[in-house]
């Protein structure tokens, strides 16, 4: 039943609220996506991962689902969905849906019933505990701020929510709950969807004992919990193995060894995982809230570890960002006008010549930058707003510092409207957008990118075409060069006598190569016009060089 098509896929991630509005209500929708399918196909992507479009009260923009089988009216109707799917299949594209089953919305009918009576069939679909006197059952803190427990007076019990209190965690210990989820998955697959991106799938199993965590941290108990692999194998035999589909599990706090347990070849669980080791290198005293830059040697070590650690044993997913991360060019590249496009192309080269399936987050192919918000009133994201309230409210950070941190790491940086044109509201909507456009849309937009041969978009096309034709990119070994260099990220891929050397400058300086030999050969792609000197990398330069090697 299963083939490896997902290894050759190029995935384009859509955050539907911010992609394209078609009816002027300021919210992106399914019709808008249908109208832009050619744009995505022409880029070279053949799979779309769609963030949640289900019925939801939107406490967390759709990651709080109140009906798993309904389309949110903001996005359109089930008929619109069916048309999207058939228009995609007509173009030879596949659709991956977001599967959010660690938690539901508190407005899901299961929870509505669960919170009313311990007799309800649905009570045990969630995780309930008695308090400790007037205090919650343990000291766990929610990942979105405050305690991870919410008291329900009718029950005199608390329910667990790792995320917002409107996102109660589902109890995967309950076989009836699991059955409901598998049936729902089959329902979408029978409609024809081609896979799932599984939201925080490594959190679904919680231990029966729920002890206090160090500093209120629930991770030691909930990350890779006791039965998670049993559940995924069951899901695989009940659902996944019966369809020709792809799966990618979102897994915060994941190590290479743990990744092999989820996605190792022959494990019978998932095809791929997302880990966040490369995006999390700036985390510090205030968690993700920081204005720190990623140290390049550490970044290289992370990629080396994953490229070699999964080689021949599992398959990497390649991404710089998503709807939870700041913009790649702002975080890892350079926003300055003279370097923005160059560094966006460099990041494309650096990442997508590695082994694995490329994921492109909407707008990164234009080199879209962070939002540039300077006022808390511009933010919409519940995580950002809660963190501002908690950190500023407690006096841990002053307003100005927190606003600076938000401008670097808030999830809203990636959620501003997709920049289609230099027209009103970036061509995203004819109405009032649900979130303001970022500051860069007059200069950075798809209309312009399509028209200019030397654009980021056209560079992505070329790079993706090159990688598609290359067995070495798909199958080759990985060797990191000059691990301690603080400005150059260089590596070699080798396969059957061919070597590709990928040379990337992560700085605004001209850098001479300490050992220029690896730079010799045929240049397949470069983000500068005109040949430079082989032994020097210009600011934010990226080059892929092909050479032959003797097979001994
Ligand atoms: O994200 C899981 C997750 O780990 C995030 O909370 C992450 O730590 C944070 O966004 C970093 O800023 C997934 C979804 O991608 C996210 O959008 C949801 O809010 C979350 O799950 C809850 O469903
Ligand atoms: Ca709309």
mmCIF file of N, CA and C in Angstrom, residues 35-118:
data_model
loop_
_atom_site.group_PDB
_atom_site.id
_atom_site.type_symbol
_atom_site.label_atom_id
_atom_site.label_comp_id
_atom_site.label_asym_id
_atom_site.label_seq_id
_atom_site.Cartn_x
_atom_site.Cartn_y
_atom_site.Cartn_z
ATOM 1 N N UNK A 35 -7.590 29.805 -5.784
ATOM 2 C CA UNK A 35 -7.132 30.786 -6.777
ATOM 3 C C UNK A 35 -5.616 30.878 -6.891
ATOM 4 N N UNK A 36 -4.920 30.366 -5.897
ATOM 5 C CA UNK A 36 -3.454 30.495 -5.902
ATOM 6 C C UNK A 36 -2.729 29.177 -6.118
ATOM 7 N N UNK A 37 -3.441 28.130 -6.518
ATOM 8 C CA UNK A 37 -2.787 26.827 -6.663
ATOM 9 C C UNK A 37 -1.687 26.835 -7.727
ATOM 10 N N UNK A 38 -1.918 27.565 -8.807
ATOM 11 C CA UNK A 38 -0.889 27.573 -9.859
ATOM 12 C C UNK A 38 0.406 28.219 -9.368
ATOM 13 N N UNK A 39 0.238 29.234 -8.543
ATOM 14 C CA UNK A 39 1.410 29.905 -7.963
ATOM 15 C C UNK A 39 2.263 28.894 -7.186
ATOM 16 N N UNK A 40 1.605 28.056 -6.425
ATOM 17 C CA UNK A 40 2.326 27.089 -5.584
ATOM 18 C C UNK A 40 2.950 25.992 -6.447
ATOM 19 N N UNK A 41 2.167 25.498 -7.416
ATOM 20 C CA UNK A 41 2.706 24.464 -8.301
ATOM 21 C C UNK A 41 3.905 25.003 -9.081
ATOM 22 N N UNK A 42 3.790 26.234 -9.597
ATOM 23 C CA UNK A 42 4.878 26.793 -10.404
ATOM 24 C C UNK A 42 6.157 27.007 -9.594
ATOM 25 N N UNK A 43 5.997 27.177 -8.303
ATOM 26 C CA UNK A 43 7.176 27.292 -7.443
ATOM 27 C C UNK A 43 7.962 25.975 -7.432
ATOM 28 N N UNK A 44 7.241 24.871 -7.594
ATOM 29 C CA UNK A 44 7.898 23.562 -7.548
ATOM 30 C C UNK A 44 7.453 22.726 -6.363
ATOM 31 N N UNK A 45 6.404 23.170 -5.675
ATOM 32 C CA UNK A 45 5.876 22.379 -4.561
ATOM 33 C C UNK A 45 4.763 21.479 -5.095
ATOM 34 N N UNK A 46 4.669 20.274 -4.553
ATOM 35 C CA UNK A 46 3.602 19.377 -5.015
ATOM 36 C C UNK A 46 2.742 18.833 -3.873
ATOM 37 N N UNK A 47 3.013 19.312 -2.668
ATOM 38 C CA UNK A 47 2.169 18.943 -1.525
ATOM 39 C C UNK A 47 1.848 20.225 -0.762
ATOM 40 N N UNK A 48 0.621 20.338 -0.307
ATOM 41 C CA UNK A 48 0.269 21.455 0.577
ATOM 42 C C UNK A 48 -0.086 20.904 1.941
ATOM 43 N N UNK A 49 0.558 21.462 2.956
ATOM 44 C CA UNK A 49 0.123 21.219 4.347
ATOM 45 C C UNK A 49 -0.708 22.427 4.743
ATOM 46 N N UNK A 50 -1.960 22.110 5.068
ATOM 47 C CA UNK A 50 -2.917 23.140 5.413
ATOM 48 C C UNK A 50 -3.066 23.177 6.934
ATOM 49 N N UNK A 51 -2.759 24.308 7.542
ATOM 50 C CA UNK A 51 -3.023 24.459 8.979
ATOM 51 C C UNK A 51 -4.538 24.344 9.202
ATOM 52 N N UNK A 52 -4.985 24.174 10.456
ATOM 53 C CA UNK A 52 -6.384 23.781 10.697
ATOM 54 C C UNK A 52 -7.425 24.705 10.058
ATOM 55 N N UNK A 53 -8.413 24.066 9.438
ATOM 56 C CA UNK A 53 -9.523 24.792 8.816
ATOM 57 C C UNK A 53 -10.849 24.331 9.403
ATOM 58 N N UNK A 54 -10.780 23.622 10.528
ATOM 59 C CA UNK A 54 -11.985 23.023 11.117
ATOM 60 C C UNK A 54 -12.749 24.042 11.963
ATOM 61 N N UNK A 55 -13.973 23.654 12.317
ATOM 62 C CA UNK A 55 -14.770 24.477 13.215
ATOM 63 C C UNK A 55 -13.994 24.730 14.505
ATOM 64 N N UNK A 56 -14.001 25.968 14.962
ATOM 65 C CA UNK A 56 -13.172 26.330 16.105
ATOM 66 C C UNK A 56 -13.586 27.684 16.645
ATOM 67 N N UNK A 57 -13.597 27.837 17.968
ATOM 68 C CA UNK A 57 -13.817 29.183 18.523
ATOM 69 C C UNK A 57 -12.578 30.073 18.413
ATOM 70 N N UNK A 58 -11.490 29.531 17.876
ATOM 71 C CA UNK A 58 -10.299 30.336 17.594
ATOM 72 C C UNK A 58 -9.624 30.935 18.828
ATOM 73 N N UNK A 59 -9.596 30.199 19.903
ATOM 74 C CA UNK A 59 -8.772 30.649 21.032
ATOM 75 C C UNK A 59 -7.302 30.577 20.625
ATOM 76 N N UNK A 60 -6.976 29.640 19.746
ATOM 77 C CA UNK A 60 -5.600 29.477 19.267
ATOM 78 C C UNK A 60 -5.625 29.309 17.742
ATOM 79 N N UNK A 61 -6.384 30.183 17.075
ATOM 80 C CA UNK A 61 -6.464 30.176 15.603
ATOM 81 C C UNK A 61 -6.630 28.787 14.998
ATOM 82 N N UNK A 62 -7.605 28.056 15.483
ATOM 83 C CA UNK A 62 -7.945 26.796 14.836
ATOM 84 C C UNK A 62 -7.281 25.575 15.434
ATOM 85 N N UNK A 63 -6.282 25.771 16.317
ATOM 86 C CA UNK A 63 -5.681 24.630 17.007
ATOM 87 C C UNK A 63 -6.519 24.217 18.222
ATOM 88 N N UNK A 64 -7.725 24.764 18.280
ATOM 89 C CA UNK A 64 -8.713 24.391 19.293
ATOM 90 C C UNK A 64 -9.976 24.026 18.512
ATOM 91 N N UNK A 65 -10.144 22.722 18.265
ATOM 92 C CA UNK A 65 -11.151 22.271 17.312
ATOM 93 C C UNK A 65 -12.430 21.867 18.032
ATOM 94 N N UNK A 66 -13.556 22.414 17.565
ATOM 95 C CA UNK A 66 -14.836 22.078 18.198
ATOM 96 C C UNK A 66 -15.624 21.055 17.380
ATOM 97 N N UNK A 67 -15.250 20.848 16.125
ATOM 98 C CA UNK A 67 -15.855 19.766 15.337
ATOM 99 C C UNK A 67 -14.849 19.333 14.281
ATOM 100 N N UNK A 68 -14.354 18.102 14.446
ATOM 101 C CA UNK A 68 -13.284 17.619 13.574
ATOM 102 C C UNK A 68 -13.740 17.341 12.148
ATOM 103 N N UNK A 69 -15.057 17.328 11.942
ATOM 104 C CA UNK A 69 -15.540 16.997 10.595
ATOM 105 C C UNK A 69 -16.232 18.171 9.924
ATOM 106 N N UNK A 70 -16.038 19.362 10.439
ATOM 107 C CA UNK A 70 -16.695 20.538 9.847
ATOM 108 C C UNK A 70 -15.661 21.589 9.473
ATOM 109 N N UNK A 71 -15.963 22.346 8.430
ATOM 110 C CA UNK A 71 -15.101 23.447 7.996
ATOM 111 C C UNK A 71 -15.562 24.717 8.717
ATOM 112 N N UNK A 72 -14.619 25.491 9.218
ATOM 113 C CA UNK A 72 -14.995 26.771 9.834
ATOM 114 C C UNK A 72 -15.612 27.681 8.759
ATOM 115 N N UNK A 73 -16.763 28.270 9.048
ATOM 116 C CA UNK A 73 -17.400 29.132 8.036
ATOM 117 C C UNK A 73 -16.502 30.280 7.565
ATOM 118 N N UNK A 74 -15.588 30.754 8.398
ATOM 119 C CA UNK A 74 -14.644 31.782 7.934
ATOM 120 C C UNK A 74 -13.884 31.314 6.693
ATOM 121 N N UNK A 75 -13.640 30.003 6.628
ATOM 122 C CA UNK A 75 -12.815 29.478 5.530
ATOM 123 C C UNK A 75 -13.642 29.021 4.340
ATOM 124 N N UNK A 76 -14.960 28.839 4.533
ATOM 125 C CA UNK A 76 -15.810 28.404 3.434
ATOM 126 C C UNK A 76 -16.672 27.234 3.850
ATOM 127 N N UNK A 77 -16.987 26.393 2.876
ATOM 128 C CA UNK A 77 -17.898 25.273 3.111
ATOM 129 C C UNK A 77 -17.188 23.965 2.772
ATOM 130 N N UNK A 78 -17.856 22.859 3.097
ATOM 131 C CA UNK A 78 -17.299 21.556 2.729
ATOM 132 C C UNK A 78 -17.225 21.429 1.206
ATOM 133 N N UNK A 79 -18.157 22.079 0.499
ATOM 134 C CA UNK A 79 -18.093 22.048 -0.973
ATOM 135 C C UNK A 79 -16.824 22.760 -1.453
ATOM 136 N N UNK A 80 -16.464 23.862 -0.804
ATOM 137 C CA UNK A 80 -15.210 24.541 -1.170
ATOM 138 C C UNK A 80 -14.020 23.617 -0.914
ATOM 139 N N UNK A 81 -14.078 22.917 0.214
ATOM 140 C CA UNK A 81 -12.982 22.001 0.528
ATOM 141 C C UNK A 81 -12.857 20.922 -0.540
ATOM 142 N N UNK A 82 -14.005 20.330 -0.901
ATOM 143 C CA UNK A 82 -13.974 19.266 -1.910
ATOM 144 C C UNK A 82 -13.410 19.794 -3.228
ATOM 145 N N UNK A 83 -13.761 21.032 -3.530
ATOM 146 C CA UNK A 83 -13.235 21.587 -4.779
ATOM 147 C C UNK A 83 -11.724 21.810 -4.686
ATOM 148 N N UNK A 84 -11.283 22.319 -3.550
ATOM 149 C CA UNK A 84 -9.832 22.490 -3.363
ATOM 150 C C UNK A 84 -9.117 21.162 -3.593
ATOM 151 N N UNK A 85 -9.636 20.111 -2.964
ATOM 152 C CA UNK A 85 -8.988 18.811 -3.066
ATOM 153 C C UNK A 85 -8.970 18.317 -4.516
ATOM 154 N N UNK A 86 -10.076 18.471 -5.208
ATOM 155 C CA UNK A 86 -10.075 17.952 -6.581
ATOM 156 C C UNK A 86 -9.238 18.843 -7.503
ATOM 157 N N UNK A 87 -9.217 20.139 -7.263
ATOM 158 C CA UNK A 87 -8.346 21.014 -8.064
ATOM 159 C C UNK A 87 -6.869 20.676 -7.824
ATOM 160 N N UNK A 88 -6.561 20.292 -6.606
ATOM 161 C CA UNK A 88 -5.173 19.910 -6.323
ATOM 162 C C UNK A 88 -4.829 18.592 -7.004
ATOM 163 N N UNK A 89 -5.696 17.611 -6.860
ATOM 164 C CA UNK A 89 -5.418 16.308 -7.473
ATOM 165 C C UNK A 89 -5.336 16.437 -8.987
ATOM 166 N N UNK A 90 -6.169 17.292 -9.549
ATOM 167 C CA UNK A 90 -6.137 17.551 -10.979
ATOM 168 C C UNK A 90 -4.758 18.049 -11.418
ATOM 169 N N UNK A 91 -4.112 18.823 -10.547
ATOM 170 C CA UNK A 91 -2.782 19.360 -10.858
ATOM 171 C C UNK A 91 -1.651 18.411 -10.425
ATOM 172 N N UNK A 92 -2.013 17.243 -9.963
ATOM 173 C CA UNK A 92 -0.978 16.314 -9.492
ATOM 174 C C UNK A 92 -0.399 16.697 -8.143
ATOM 175 N N UNK A 93 -1.154 17.482 -7.384
ATOM 176 C CA UNK A 93 -0.681 17.888 -6.053
ATOM 177 C C UNK A 93 -1.429 17.093 -4.980
ATOM 178 N N UNK A 94 -0.824 17.039 -3.794
ATOM 179 C CA UNK A 94 -1.464 16.305 -2.701
ATOM 180 C C UNK A 94 -1.694 17.223 -1.493
ATOM 181 N N UNK A 95 -2.674 16.821 -0.704
ATOM 182 C CA UNK A 95 -3.081 17.655 0.425
ATOM 183 C C UNK A 95 -2.852 16.945 1.759
ATOM 184 N N UNK A 96 -2.127 17.610 2.635
ATOM 185 C CA UNK A 96 -1.876 17.106 3.983
ATOM 186 C C UNK A 96 -2.630 18.000 4.969
ATOM 187 N N UNK A 97 -3.454 17.383 5.800
ATOM 188 C CA UNK A 97 -4.253 18.141 6.762
ATOM 189 C C UNK A 97 -3.548 18.176 8.121
ATOM 190 N N UNK A 98 -3.895 19.175 8.907
ATOM 191 C CA UNK A 98 -3.378 19.251 10.267
ATOM 192 C C UNK A 98 -4.265 18.392 11.160
ATOM 193 N N UNK A 99 -3.659 17.506 11.912
ATOM 194 C CA UNK A 99 -4.405 16.635 12.820
ATOM 195 C C UNK A 99 -4.077 17.061 14.250
ATOM 196 N N UNK A 100 -5.059 17.635 14.928
ATOM 197 C CA UNK A 100 -4.817 18.205 16.263
ATOM 198 C C UNK A 100 -5.584 17.372 17.272
ATOM 199 N N UNK A 101 -4.924 16.336 17.791
ATOM 200 C CA UNK A 101 -5.637 15.385 18.640
ATOM 201 C C UNK A 101 -4.966 15.172 19.995
ATOM 202 N N UNK A 102 -4.031 16.052 20.346
ATOM 203 C CA UNK A 102 -3.575 16.039 21.738
ATOM 204 C C UNK A 102 -4.645 16.668 22.631
ATOM 205 N N UNK A 103 -5.413 17.583 22.023
ATOM 206 C CA UNK A 103 -6.452 18.314 22.747
ATOM 207 C C UNK A 103 -7.561 18.663 21.776
ATOM 208 N N UNK A 104 -8.726 18.989 22.331
ATOM 209 C CA UNK A 104 -9.804 19.528 21.498
ATOM 210 C C UNK A 104 -10.105 20.924 22.030
ATOM 211 N N UNK A 105 -11.117 21.545 21.474
ATOM 212 C CA UNK A 105 -11.622 22.773 22.081
ATOM 213 C C UNK A 105 -12.495 22.415 23.281
ATOM 214 N N UNK A 106 -12.604 23.324 24.239
ATOM 215 C CA UNK A 106 -13.561 23.092 25.329
ATOM 216 C C UNK A 106 -14.996 23.246 24.810
ATOM 217 N N UNK A 107 -15.148 23.742 23.591
ATOM 218 C CA UNK A 107 -16.486 23.856 23.013
ATOM 219 C C UNK A 107 -16.844 22.646 22.128
ATOM 220 N N UNK A 108 -15.955 21.676 22.078
ATOM 221 C CA UNK A 108 -16.309 20.420 21.399
ATOM 222 C C UNK A 108 -17.436 19.740 22.188
ATOM 223 N N UNK A 109 -18.356 19.083 21.475
ATOM 224 C CA UNK A 109 -19.481 18.464 22.194
ATOM 225 C C UNK A 109 -19.012 17.407 23.194
ATOM 226 N N UNK A 110 -17.877 16.758 22.923
ATOM 227 C CA UNK A 110 -17.347 15.808 23.907
ATOM 228 C C UNK A 110 -17.077 16.513 25.231
ATOM 229 N N UNK A 111 -16.412 17.636 25.153
ATOM 230 C CA UNK A 111 -16.050 18.314 26.402
ATOM 231 C C UNK A 111 -17.281 18.922 27.072
ATOM 232 N N UNK A 112 -18.185 19.438 26.266
ATOM 233 C CA UNK A 112 -19.411 20.015 26.827
ATOM 234 C C UNK A 112 -20.146 18.968 27.667
ATOM 235 N N UNK A 113 -20.176 17.755 27.165
ATOM 236 C CA UNK A 113 -20.808 16.682 27.918
ATOM 237 C C UNK A 113 -19.917 16.251 29.087
ATOM 238 N N UNK A 114 -18.622 16.155 28.824
ATOM 239 C CA UNK A 114 -17.670 15.674 29.837
ATOM 240 C C UNK A 114 -17.682 16.524 31.096
ATOM 241 N N UNK A 115 -17.876 17.816 30.927
ATOM 242 C CA UNK A 115 -17.754 18.711 32.071
ATOM 243 C C UNK A 115 -19.030 18.739 32.918
ATOM 244 N N UNK A 116 -20.073 18.056 32.427
ATOM 245 C CA UNK A 116 -21.328 18.099 33.151
ATOM 246 C C UNK A 116 -21.514 16.975 34.135
ATOM 247 N N UNK A 117 -20.938 15.820 33.811
ATOM 248 C CA UNK A 117 -21.212 14.688 34.687
ATOM 249 C C UNK A 117 -20.148 13.613 34.529
ATOM 250 N N UNK A 118 -19.788 13.040 35.660
ATOM 251 C CA UNK A 118 -18.851 11.927 35.636
ATOM 252 C C UNK A 118 -19.488 10.700 34.987
#
